[in-house]
Coordinates of C-alpha atoms in Angstrom, one line a residue:
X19 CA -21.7 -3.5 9.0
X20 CA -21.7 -3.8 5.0
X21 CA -18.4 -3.0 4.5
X22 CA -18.7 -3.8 0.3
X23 CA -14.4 -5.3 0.7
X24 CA -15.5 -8.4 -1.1
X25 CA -12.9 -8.7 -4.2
X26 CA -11.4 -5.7 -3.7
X27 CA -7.7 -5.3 -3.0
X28 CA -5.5 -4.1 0.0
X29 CA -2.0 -3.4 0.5
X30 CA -0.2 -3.2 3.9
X31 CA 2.9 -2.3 5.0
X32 CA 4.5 -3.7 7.7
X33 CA 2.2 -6.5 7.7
X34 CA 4.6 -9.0 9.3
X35 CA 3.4 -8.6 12.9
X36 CA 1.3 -6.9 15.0
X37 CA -1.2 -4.4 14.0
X38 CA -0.1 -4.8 10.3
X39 CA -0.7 -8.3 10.4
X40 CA -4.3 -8.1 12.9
X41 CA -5.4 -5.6 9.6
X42 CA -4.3 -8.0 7.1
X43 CA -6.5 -11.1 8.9
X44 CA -9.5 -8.4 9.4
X45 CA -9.8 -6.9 5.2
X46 CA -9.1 -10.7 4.7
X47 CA -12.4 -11.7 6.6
X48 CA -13.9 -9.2 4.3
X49 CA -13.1 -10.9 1.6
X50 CA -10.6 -8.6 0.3
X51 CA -7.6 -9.8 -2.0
X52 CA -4.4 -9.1 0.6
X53 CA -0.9 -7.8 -0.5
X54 CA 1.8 -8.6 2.5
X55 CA 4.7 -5.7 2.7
X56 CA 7.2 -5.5 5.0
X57 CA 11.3 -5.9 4.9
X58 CA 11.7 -9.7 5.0
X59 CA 10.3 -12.1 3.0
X60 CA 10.5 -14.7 5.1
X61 CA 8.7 -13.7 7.7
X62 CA 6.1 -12.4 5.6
X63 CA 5.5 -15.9 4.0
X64 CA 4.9 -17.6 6.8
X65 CA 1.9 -14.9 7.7
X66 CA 0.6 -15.3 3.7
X67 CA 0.7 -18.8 4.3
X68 CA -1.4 -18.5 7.7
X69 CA -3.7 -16.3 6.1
X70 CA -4.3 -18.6 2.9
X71 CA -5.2 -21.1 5.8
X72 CA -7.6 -19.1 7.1
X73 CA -9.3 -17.5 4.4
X74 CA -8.5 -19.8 1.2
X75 CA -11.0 -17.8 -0.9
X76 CA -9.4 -14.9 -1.2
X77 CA -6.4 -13.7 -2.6
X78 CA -2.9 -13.2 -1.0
X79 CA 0.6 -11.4 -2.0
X80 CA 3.2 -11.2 -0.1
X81 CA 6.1 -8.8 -1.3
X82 CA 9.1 -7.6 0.5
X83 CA 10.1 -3.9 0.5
X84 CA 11.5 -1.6 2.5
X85 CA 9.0 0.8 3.7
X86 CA 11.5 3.9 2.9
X87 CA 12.8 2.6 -0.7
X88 CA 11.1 4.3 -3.3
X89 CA 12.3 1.9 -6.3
X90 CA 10.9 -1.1 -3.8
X91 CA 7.7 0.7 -3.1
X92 CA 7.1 1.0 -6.5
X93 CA 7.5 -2.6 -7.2
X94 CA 5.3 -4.0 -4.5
X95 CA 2.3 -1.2 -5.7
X96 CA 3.1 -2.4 -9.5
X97 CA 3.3 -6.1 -8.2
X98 CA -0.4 -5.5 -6.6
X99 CA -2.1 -4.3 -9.8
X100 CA -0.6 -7.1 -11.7
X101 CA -1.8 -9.5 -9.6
X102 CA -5.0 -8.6 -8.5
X103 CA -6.3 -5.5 -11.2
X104 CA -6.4 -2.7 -8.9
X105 CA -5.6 -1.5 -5.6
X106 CA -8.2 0.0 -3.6
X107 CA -7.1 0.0 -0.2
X108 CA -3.9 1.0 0.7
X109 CA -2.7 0.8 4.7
X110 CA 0.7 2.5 5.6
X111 CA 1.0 1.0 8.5
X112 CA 5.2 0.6 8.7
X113 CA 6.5 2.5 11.7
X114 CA 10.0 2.8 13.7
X115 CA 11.5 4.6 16.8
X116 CA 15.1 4.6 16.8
X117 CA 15.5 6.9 19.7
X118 CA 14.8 7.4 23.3
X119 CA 15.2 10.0 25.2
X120 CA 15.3 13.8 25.1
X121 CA 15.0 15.3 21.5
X122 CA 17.9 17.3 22.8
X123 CA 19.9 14.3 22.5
X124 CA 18.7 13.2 19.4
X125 CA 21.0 12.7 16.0
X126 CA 20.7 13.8 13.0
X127 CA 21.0 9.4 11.4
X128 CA 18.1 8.6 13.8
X129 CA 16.0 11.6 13.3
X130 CA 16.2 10.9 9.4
X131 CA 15.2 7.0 9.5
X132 CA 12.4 8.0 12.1
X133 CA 11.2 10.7 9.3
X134 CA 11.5 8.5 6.8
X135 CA 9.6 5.2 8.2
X136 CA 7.0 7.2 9.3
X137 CA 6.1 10.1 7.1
X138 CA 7.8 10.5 4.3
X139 CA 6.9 7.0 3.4
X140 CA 3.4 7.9 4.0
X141 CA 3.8 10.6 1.2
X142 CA 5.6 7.7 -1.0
X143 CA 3.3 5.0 -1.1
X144 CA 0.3 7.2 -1.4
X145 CA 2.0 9.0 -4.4
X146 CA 2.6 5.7 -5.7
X147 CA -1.3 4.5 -5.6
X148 CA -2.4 7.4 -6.6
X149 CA -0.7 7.7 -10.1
X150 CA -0.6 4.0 -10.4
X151 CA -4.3 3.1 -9.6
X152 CA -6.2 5.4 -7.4
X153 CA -6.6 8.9 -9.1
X154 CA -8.7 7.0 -11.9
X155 CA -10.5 4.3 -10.1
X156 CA -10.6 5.7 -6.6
X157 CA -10.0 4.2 -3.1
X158 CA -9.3 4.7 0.6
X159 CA -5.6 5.2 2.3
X160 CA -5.2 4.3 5.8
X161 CA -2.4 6.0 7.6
X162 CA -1.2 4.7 11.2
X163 CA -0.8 7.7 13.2
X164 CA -0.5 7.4 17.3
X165 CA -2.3 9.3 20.3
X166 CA 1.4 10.2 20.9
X167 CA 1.2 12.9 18.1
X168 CA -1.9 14.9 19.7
X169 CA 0.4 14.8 23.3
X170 CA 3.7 15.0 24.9
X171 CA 5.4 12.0 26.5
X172 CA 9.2 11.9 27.7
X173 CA 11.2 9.9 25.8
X174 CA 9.9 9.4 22.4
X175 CA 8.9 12.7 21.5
X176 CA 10.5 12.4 17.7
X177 CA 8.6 9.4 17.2
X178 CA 5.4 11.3 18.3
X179 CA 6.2 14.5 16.0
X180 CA 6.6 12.1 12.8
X181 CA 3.0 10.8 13.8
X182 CA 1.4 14.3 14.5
X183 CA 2.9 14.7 10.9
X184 CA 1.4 11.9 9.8
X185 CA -2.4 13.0 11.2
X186 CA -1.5 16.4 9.2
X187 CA -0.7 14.7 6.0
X188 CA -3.9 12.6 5.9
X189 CA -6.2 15.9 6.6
X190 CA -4.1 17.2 3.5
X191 CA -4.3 14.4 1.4
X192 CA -7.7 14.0 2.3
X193 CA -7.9 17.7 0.9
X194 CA -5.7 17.0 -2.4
X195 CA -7.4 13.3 -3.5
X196 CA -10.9 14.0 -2.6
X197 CA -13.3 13.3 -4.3
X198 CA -12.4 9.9 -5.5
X199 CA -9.9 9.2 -2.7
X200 CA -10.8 9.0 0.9
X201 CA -7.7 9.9 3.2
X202 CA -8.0 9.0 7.4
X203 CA -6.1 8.2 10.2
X204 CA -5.7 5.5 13.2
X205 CA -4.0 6.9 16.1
X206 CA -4.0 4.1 18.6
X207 CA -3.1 4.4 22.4
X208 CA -0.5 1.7 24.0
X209 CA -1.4 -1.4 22.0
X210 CA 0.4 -4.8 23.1
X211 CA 2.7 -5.2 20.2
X212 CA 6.7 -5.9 19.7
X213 CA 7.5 -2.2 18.5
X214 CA 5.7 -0.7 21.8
X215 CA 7.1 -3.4 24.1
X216 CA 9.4 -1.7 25.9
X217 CA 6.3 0.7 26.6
X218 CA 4.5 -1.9 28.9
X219 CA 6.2 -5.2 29.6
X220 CA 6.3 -5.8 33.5
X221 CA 4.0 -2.4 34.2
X222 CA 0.8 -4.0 31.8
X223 CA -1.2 -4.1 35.4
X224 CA -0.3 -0.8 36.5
X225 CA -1.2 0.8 33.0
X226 CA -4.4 -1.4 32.8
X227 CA -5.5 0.6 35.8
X228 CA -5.0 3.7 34.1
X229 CA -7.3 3.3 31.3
X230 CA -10.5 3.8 31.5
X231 CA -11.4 0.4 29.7
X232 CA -8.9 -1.3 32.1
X233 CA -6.9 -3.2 29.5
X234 CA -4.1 -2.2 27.2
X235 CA -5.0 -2.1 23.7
X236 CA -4.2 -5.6 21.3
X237 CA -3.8 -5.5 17.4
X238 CA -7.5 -6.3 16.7
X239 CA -8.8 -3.3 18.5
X240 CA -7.3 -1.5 15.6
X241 CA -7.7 -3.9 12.8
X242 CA -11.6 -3.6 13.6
X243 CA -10.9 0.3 12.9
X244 CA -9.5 0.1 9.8
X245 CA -12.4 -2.5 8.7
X246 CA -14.7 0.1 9.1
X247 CA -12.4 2.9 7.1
X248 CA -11.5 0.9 4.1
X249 CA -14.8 -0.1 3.9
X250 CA -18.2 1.5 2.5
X251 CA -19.6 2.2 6.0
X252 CA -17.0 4.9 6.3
X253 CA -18.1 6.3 2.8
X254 CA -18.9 10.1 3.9
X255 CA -15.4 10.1 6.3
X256 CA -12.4 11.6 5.0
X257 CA -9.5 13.5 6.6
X258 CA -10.5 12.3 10.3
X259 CA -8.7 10.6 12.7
X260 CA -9.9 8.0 15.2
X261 CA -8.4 8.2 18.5
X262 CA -8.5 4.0 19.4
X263 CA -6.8 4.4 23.3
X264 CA -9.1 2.5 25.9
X265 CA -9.8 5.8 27.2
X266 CA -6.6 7.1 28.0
X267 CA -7.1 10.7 26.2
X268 CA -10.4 11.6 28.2
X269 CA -8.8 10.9 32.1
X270 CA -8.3 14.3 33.5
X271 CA -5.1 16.1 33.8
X272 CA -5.1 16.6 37.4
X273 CA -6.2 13.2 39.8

């Protein structure tokens, strides 16, 4: 797959860990410049620092900000193009759940941070490339959406309305940016990372069974998918989202 990422640029938020971090090492193998966001710097330095390690060729920022801050978000997408010229790939990535349990028990505080993490931040950053880089030179956002927004599930159904928002605002953005902009989603089934933990440690066998594929899903499974989007083999997609789940969305509804 030509993907055509050599020496261009991609920012990610929440890059610290997980599937942040699995897209960071994938665009890196691409031989894409990288720009690190999340909230501490620390941790992202130590992952800049692993990255330089394993890709020394390419180029690699790492810049704290908090995903909901709109002076910080400004500074990292500013920081970007001063480094690098450009910024051609932009992953919002940066998620939160701050509640479980029925939405009838939900409060107003944790229904706002859970809006703000997950979508209005996706309207923020991709405002910010936009009028700072992309409506000019063009480029492709990559928004991390989850299987949870096309279903219901008990417990985190906030969390899952913010990421059925999030699949709506990359069809309209995909709408709004088009031509030069290319706007598409990742919704990913139960991957093995630290935000979904509490989803699957001590049941991993039982789900495993479950799926199709017979394994829970790990960050690279969706690092490989947002290769392919940022990249030129994806050049006629726009304002789609791929469903990456093992298999869990096509078991029946009745056994």
């Amino acid at each position: 797959m030509r993907t055509g990422l050599q020496g261009k640029t991609a920012l990610i938020t929440g890059a610290s860990r997980g599937i942040g971090k699995a897209i960071a090492f994938g665009l890196a193998g691409e031989g894409a410049n990288i720009v690190l966001s999340s909230r501490r710097q620390e941790a992202l330095d130590e992952v800049a620092a692993e990255l330089r390690a394993a890709h020394p060729d390419v180029g690699v920022l790492a810049k704290a900000a908090h995903v909901g801050d709109e002076d910080q978000a400004r500074a990292c997408v500013d920081a970007t193009i001063a480094e690098f010229g450009g910024l051609d790939v932009l992953v919002n990535n940066a998620g939160t759940s701050v509640h479980f349990g029925p939405l009838a028990e939900i409060d107003a505080a944790a229904a706002a941070k859970t809006v703000q993490v997950n979508q209005f931040a996706v309207v923020q950053w991709t405002q910010l490339a936009w009028k700072a880089w992309m409506a000019e030179h063009g480029g492709s956002v990559i928004n991390m959406a989850s299987v949870g927004g096309l279903v219901t599930e008990h417990g985190i159904g906030y969390y899952n309305a913010t990421k059925a928002a999030v699949i709506h605002l990359s069809r309209q953005f995909a709408m709004e940016l088009a031509p030069g902009v290319r706007v598409n989603a990742i919704a990913p089934g139960l991957v093995k990372t630290q935000l979904a933990r509490a989803l699957w440690e001590g049941n991993e066998e039982a789900i495993s069974k479950y799926l199709p594929l017979g394994r829970l899903g790990v960050p690279a499974d969706i690092a490989n998918a947002a290769v392919f989007l940022a990249g030129d083999a994806s050049s006629w997609m726009t304002g789609q989202t791929l469903v990456i789940d093992g298999g869990a969305m096509i078991r029946p509804s009745i056994a």
